[in-house]
Amino acid sequence: MRHGTQHADVATAELETALAGGPFHIALRAAITARGLPLQRVQHHLSRYGVKVGVTSLSYWQQGARRPQRPESLRAVRALEEILQLPDESLIRLLTRADERSEPQRPGGRSYRSLVEASGVLEELLAELESTLDGGLHTIGHHERVRIGAHRELVARESQHIVRAHRDGVDRYVAIHHGDPGCAPDRTGVHALENCRTGRVRWHRDTGVLVAELLFDTRLRAGDTFLFRYAFEDGTAGASSEYVRGFSFAGGQYALQVGFAEDALPVRCHRFTQHSPAAPRSGRQELPLSGHHRSVHLVEPRVRSGIVGIGWDWE
């Protein structure tokens, strides 16, 4: 009994510290832990307040992989303050503080706020297509080729994807493209290259997010594998300085290759990782640019949830 009491005291102390200093995701996780509620129960309580939030979203919020920003999400945060028996505005205040402290966007890169806004938009676009984040598929291998043009713009990217179904009846994959700042997603081309065809396409102009259904000609059974190829033709934004790939789930191998036009070569390139959009970048490693092929690449033998990317400097 004493051990349980000590554990509760520690959890309460951690919660008080997190509410005082943040950040938001640490405070939310501490509150859920202190109350001893599984996420399914938290979701159930939210539904009684008339707020619909998925268990996956709640998990992302407490991991710091995403942050509530849409009106419906902010309603959920206020309801969470009551459900978790927290002081009024305690979680909302931490969100506001994070907004005020968010770092400015560096030229050609993506700010924390832009990534968070894009993740909220992505949820809405996937909901329109009645798709979940993984779509019933696990990635076994993904080889992605990005092409940077003569004007330093992201011209196109092509993917070869190998997946395995983890439930019966899967017959499509939803591909996601997040263009560089200033892009025009309505002018981005979607090309189904092998073993698939293009279905519905949705986009959001302000964030540059585009989602596209790639339809298979078969319904997979649980355990079946499938290989397909597709591409996005962009070239609608200004100079690009990095390519970022986010992973919601751990999975198989990922290889990224970035190729540059002959008359637009960067002076240096590097790879990097991030645990979440809110986390600092780490794992920086210089990448030698192949003179003959004008490209750099990285390989992740087994990806972890988070962000991996390649950045480059023009001068």
Coordinates of C-alpha atoms in Angstrom, one line a residue:
M1 CA 0.0 0.0 0.0
R2 CA 2.9 2.3 0.9
H3 CA 4.5 1.7 -2.5
G4 CA 1.2 2.7 -4.3
T5 CA 1.0 5.9 -2.2
Q6 CA 4.6 6.8 -3.0
H7 CA 4.0 6.2 -6.7
A8 CA 0.9 8.5 -6.6
D9 CA 2.9 11.2 -4.8
V10 CA 5.6 11.1 -7.4
A11 CA 3.1 11.3 -10.2
T12 CA 1.4 14.2 -8.6
A13 CA 4.7 16.0 -8.1
E14 CA 5.7 15.5 -11.7
L15 CA 2.3 16.8 -12.8
E16 CA 2.6 20.0 -10.7
T17 CA 6.1 20.6 -12.2
A18 CA 4.9 20.0 -15.8
L19 CA 1.9 22.3 -15.4
A20 CA 4.1 25.0 -14.1
G21 CA 6.9 24.8 -16.7
G22 CA 5.5 22.7 -19.6
P23 CA 5.9 21.9 -22.3
F24 CA 2.3 21.0 -23.2
H25 CA 2.9 17.3 -24.2
I26 CA 4.8 16.6 -21.0
A27 CA 2.0 18.2 -18.9
L28 CA -0.7 16.2 -20.7
R29 CA 1.2 12.9 -20.3
A30 CA 1.8 13.6 -16.6
A31 CA -1.9 14.4 -16.1
I32 CA -3.1 11.2 -17.8
T33 CA -0.5 9.2 -15.8
A34 CA -1.5 10.8 -12.5
R35 CA -5.2 10.0 -13.1
G36 CA -4.4 6.5 -14.2
L37 CA -6.6 6.7 -17.3
P38 CA -5.9 4.7 -20.5
L39 CA -6.3 6.7 -23.7
Q40 CA -9.4 4.7 -24.6
R41 CA -11.1 6.0 -21.4
V42 CA -9.9 9.5 -22.1
Q43 CA -11.4 9.3 -25.5
H44 CA -14.7 8.0 -24.0
H45 CA -14.9 10.8 -21.6
L46 CA -14.3 13.3 -24.4
S47 CA -17.1 11.9 -26.4
R48 CA -19.4 12.6 -23.4
Y49 CA -18.4 16.2 -23.8
G50 CA -19.4 16.1 -27.5
V51 CA -15.8 16.1 -28.7
K52 CA -14.5 13.6 -31.2
V53 CA -10.7 12.9 -30.9
G54 CA -9.0 9.7 -31.9
V55 CA -6.8 7.6 -29.6
T56 CA -4.0 8.1 -32.2
S57 CA -4.3 11.9 -31.9
L58 CA -4.3 11.8 -28.1
S59 CA -1.2 9.6 -28.3
Y60 CA 0.5 12.0 -30.7
W61 CA -0.4 15.0 -28.4
Q62 CA 1.2 13.4 -25.3
Q63 CA 4.3 12.4 -27.3
G64 CA 4.8 15.8 -28.8
A65 CA 4.6 14.5 -32.3
R66 CA 1.6 16.7 -32.9
R67 CA -0.1 19.6 -31.2
P68 CA -3.8 20.5 -31.0
Q69 CA -4.4 23.6 -33.1
R70 CA -7.8 23.3 -34.9
P71 CA -10.9 24.7 -33.1
E72 CA -12.2 21.2 -32.4
S73 CA -8.9 20.2 -31.0
L74 CA -8.8 23.2 -28.7
R75 CA -12.3 22.3 -27.5
A76 CA -10.9 18.9 -26.6
V77 CA -8.0 20.5 -24.6
R78 CA -10.5 22.5 -22.5
A79 CA -12.5 19.4 -21.9
L80 CA -9.4 17.5 -20.9
E81 CA -8.7 20.1 -18.2
E82 CA -12.0 19.1 -16.6
I83 CA -11.7 15.3 -17.3
L84 CA -8.2 15.3 -15.8
Q85 CA -9.1 17.6 -12.9
L86 CA -6.7 20.3 -13.9
P87 CA -6.9 24.1 -13.2
D88 CA -8.8 26.0 -15.8
E89 CA -6.6 27.2 -18.7
S90 CA -3.6 25.2 -17.5
L91 CA -3.1 23.3 -20.7
I92 CA -4.4 26.1 -23.0
R93 CA -1.8 28.4 -21.4
L94 CA 1.0 26.0 -22.2
L95 CA -0.1 25.8 -25.8
T96 CA -0.2 29.6 -26.0
R97 CA 3.2 29.9 -24.5
A98 CA 4.6 27.4 -27.1
D99 CA 3.1 29.5 -29.9
E100 CA 4.8 32.6 -28.6
R101 CA 8.2 30.9 -28.3
S102 CA 8.1 29.0 -31.6
E103 CA 11.2 29.7 -33.6
P104 CA 11.0 31.7 -36.8
Q105 CA 11.2 29.8 -40.0
R106 CA 14.6 29.7 -41.5
P107 CA 14.8 30.5 -45.3
G108 CA 13.6 27.5 -47.3
G109 CA 12.9 25.4 -44.2
R110 CA 9.8 24.6 -42.2
S111 CA 9.0 26.2 -38.9
Y112 CA 7.5 24.2 -36.1
R113 CA 4.2 26.0 -36.5
S114 CA 4.0 25.2 -40.2
L115 CA 4.6 21.5 -39.5
V116 CA 1.9 21.5 -36.8
E117 CA -0.6 23.3 -39.1
A118 CA 0.1 20.8 -41.8
S119 CA -0.5 17.8 -39.5
G120 CA -3.9 19.2 -38.6
V121 CA -4.8 19.8 -42.2
L122 CA -3.6 16.3 -43.1
E123 CA -6.0 14.8 -40.5
E124 CA -8.9 16.7 -42.1
L125 CA -7.9 15.6 -45.7
L126 CA -7.5 12.0 -44.7
A127 CA -10.9 12.2 -43.0
E128 CA -12.4 13.4 -46.3
L129 CA -11.0 10.3 -48.0
E130 CA -12.2 8.1 -45.1
S131 CA -8.6 7.0 -44.6
T132 CA -6.5 6.3 -41.5
L133 CA -2.9 7.2 -41.1
D134 CA -1.6 3.8 -42.0
G135 CA -4.5 2.7 -44.2
G136 CA -4.2 -0.9 -43.1
L137 CA -0.7 -1.2 -44.5
H138 CA 2.7 -1.5 -43.0
T139 CA 5.7 -0.3 -45.0
I140 CA 8.4 -2.9 -45.7
G141 CA 10.5 -0.7 -48.0
H142 CA 10.3 2.8 -49.4
H143 CA 12.8 4.3 -51.9
E144 CA 12.2 7.9 -52.7
R145 CA 13.9 10.0 -55.3
V146 CA 13.7 13.8 -55.2
R147 CA 14.8 16.0 -58.1
I148 CA 15.9 19.7 -57.6
G149 CA 15.8 21.8 -60.7
A150 CA 17.9 24.5 -62.4
H151 CA 16.1 27.2 -60.4
R152 CA 16.8 25.3 -57.1
E153 CA 13.1 24.3 -56.9
L154 CA 11.7 20.9 -56.0
V155 CA 10.7 19.7 -59.5
A156 CA 9.4 16.2 -58.6
R157 CA 9.7 13.2 -56.4
E158 CA 9.2 9.6 -57.2
S159 CA 8.5 6.7 -54.8
Q160 CA 8.7 3.0 -55.0
H161 CA 6.8 1.5 -52.2
I162 CA 6.5 -2.0 -50.8
V163 CA 3.8 -2.6 -48.3
R164 CA 2.2 -5.5 -46.3
A165 CA -1.5 -5.5 -45.4
H166 CA -2.3 -6.0 -41.7
R167 CA -6.0 -6.5 -42.3
D168 CA -8.2 -7.9 -45.1
G169 CA -9.7 -5.9 -47.9
V170 CA -7.1 -3.1 -48.4
D171 CA -7.2 -1.9 -52.0
R172 CA -5.6 1.5 -51.9
Y173 CA -2.9 3.7 -50.4
V174 CA -3.1 7.4 -49.7
A175 CA 0.1 9.2 -50.7
I176 CA 1.0 12.6 -49.1
H177 CA 2.9 15.5 -50.6
H178 CA 3.9 18.5 -48.6
G179 CA 5.3 21.2 -51.0
D180 CA 7.8 23.9 -50.1
P181 CA 6.5 27.2 -48.8
G182 CA 4.7 29.2 -51.5
C183 CA 3.9 26.1 -53.6
A184 CA 0.6 25.6 -55.5
P185 CA -0.8 22.2 -54.6
D186 CA -3.6 22.6 -57.1
R187 CA -1.0 22.7 -59.9
T188 CA 0.9 19.7 -58.6
G189 CA 0.7 16.6 -60.8
V190 CA 0.0 13.1 -59.4
H191 CA 1.2 10.2 -61.5
A192 CA 0.5 6.5 -60.9
L193 CA 3.4 4.8 -62.5
E194 CA 3.2 1.1 -61.7
N195 CA 0.6 -1.3 -60.2
C196 CA -1.8 1.5 -59.2
R197 CA -4.1 4.2 -60.6
T198 CA -5.0 7.6 -59.4
G199 CA -8.2 8.0 -57.4
R200 CA -9.4 11.1 -55.5
V201 CA -7.0 14.0 -54.9
R202 CA -7.4 16.6 -52.2
W203 CA -5.2 19.6 -51.3
H204 CA -4.9 22.6 -49.0
R205 CA -3.4 25.7 -50.6
D206 CA -2.2 27.6 -47.5
T207 CA -0.1 24.7 -46.1
G208 CA 0.8 23.1 -49.4
V209 CA -0.4 19.7 -48.3
L210 CA -1.8 17.3 -51.0
V211 CA -3.2 13.8 -50.5
A212 CA -3.9 11.4 -53.4
E213 CA -5.5 7.9 -53.5
L214 CA -3.6 5.3 -55.3
L215 CA -6.0 2.5 -56.2
F216 CA -4.8 -1.1 -56.5
D217 CA -6.4 -3.6 -58.9
T218 CA -6.8 -6.1 -56.2
R219 CA -8.0 -6.4 -52.6
L220 CA -5.2 -7.5 -50.3
R221 CA -5.6 -10.0 -47.5
A222 CA -3.9 -9.7 -44.2
G223 CA -0.2 -10.7 -44.8
D224 CA -0.2 -10.0 -48.5
T225 CA 2.6 -7.8 -49.9
F226 CA 2.2 -5.2 -52.7
L227 CA 4.7 -3.1 -54.7
F228 CA 3.7 0.1 -56.5
R229 CA 5.3 3.3 -57.9
Y230 CA 4.0 6.8 -58.1
A231 CA 5.3 10.4 -58.5
F232 CA 4.4 14.0 -57.7
E233 CA 5.4 16.7 -60.2
D234 CA 5.7 20.0 -58.5
G235 CA 8.1 22.8 -59.4
T236 CA 5.6 25.5 -58.2
A237 CA 7.6 26.9 -55.3
G238 CA 10.8 28.9 -54.9
A239 CA 14.3 27.7 -53.9
S240 CA 14.3 24.5 -51.8
S241 CA 16.8 23.9 -49.1
E242 CA 15.7 20.6 -47.6
Y243 CA 13.5 17.5 -48.0
V244 CA 11.8 16.2 -44.9
R245 CA 9.9 12.9 -44.4
G246 CA 7.8 12.3 -41.4
F247 CA 6.9 8.8 -40.0
S248 CA 4.0 8.3 -37.7
F249 CA 4.9 4.6 -37.1
A250 CA 8.1 2.6 -36.9
G251 CA 8.5 0.4 -40.0
G252 CA 10.8 -1.0 -42.7
Q253 CA 13.6 0.4 -44.7
Y254 CA 13.6 3.9 -46.1
A255 CA 16.0 5.3 -48.6
L256 CA 16.1 8.9 -49.8
Q257 CA 18.0 10.2 -52.8
V258 CA 18.2 13.9 -53.7
G259 CA 19.5 14.8 -57.2
F260 CA 20.4 18.2 -58.4
A261 CA 20.5 19.9 -61.8
E262 CA 23.9 20.3 -63.3
D263 CA 23.9 24.1 -63.1
A264 CA 22.4 24.3 -59.6
L265 CA 24.7 22.4 -57.2
P266 CA 24.7 23.1 -53.5
V267 CA 27.9 23.8 -51.7
R268 CA 27.3 21.2 -48.9
C269 CA 24.6 18.7 -47.9
H270 CA 23.7 16.9 -44.6
R271 CA 21.2 14.5 -43.1
F272 CA 19.3 15.1 -39.9
T273 CA 16.6 13.6 -37.7
Q274 CA 14.0 14.9 -35.3
H275 CA 12.0 13.0 -32.7
S276 CA 9.0 15.3 -33.4
P277 CA 8.3 18.8 -34.9
A278 CA 8.8 20.3 -31.5
A279 CA 12.1 18.6 -30.8
P280 CA 15.5 20.0 -31.8
R281 CA 17.3 18.5 -34.8
S282 CA 19.9 15.9 -34.1
G283 CA 22.0 13.3 -35.9
R284 CA 23.5 15.8 -38.3
Q285 CA 25.9 14.1 -40.7
E286 CA 27.6 15.7 -43.7
L287 CA 26.8 13.9 -47.0
P288 CA 29.3 14.0 -49.9
L289 CA 27.8 15.1 -53.2
S290 CA 28.6 12.7 -56.0
G291 CA 30.2 14.9 -58.7
H292 CA 29.2 12.6 -61.6
H293 CA 25.7 11.8 -60.5
R294 CA 25.1 15.1 -58.7
S295 CA 23.2 13.4 -55.9
V296 CA 23.3 12.5 -52.2
H297 CA 21.3 9.8 -50.3
L298 CA 20.6 8.4 -46.9
V299 CA 19.4 4.9 -45.8
E300 CA 17.4 4.1 -42.7
P301 CA 17.5 0.3 -42.3
R302 CA 14.5 0.4 -40.0
V303 CA 12.7 3.7 -39.5
R304 CA 11.5 5.0 -36.1
S305 CA 8.5 7.4 -35.6
G306 CA 9.7 10.9 -36.1
I307 CA 11.3 12.9 -38.9
V308 CA 14.3 12.3 -41.2
G309 CA 15.6 14.5 -43.9
I310 CA 18.4 15.9 -46.1
G311 CA 19.3 19.6 -46.1
W312 CA 21.6 21.6 -48.3
D313 CA 23.2 25.0 -48.5
W314 CA 23.3 27.0 -51.7
E315 CA 26.2 29.3 -50.7

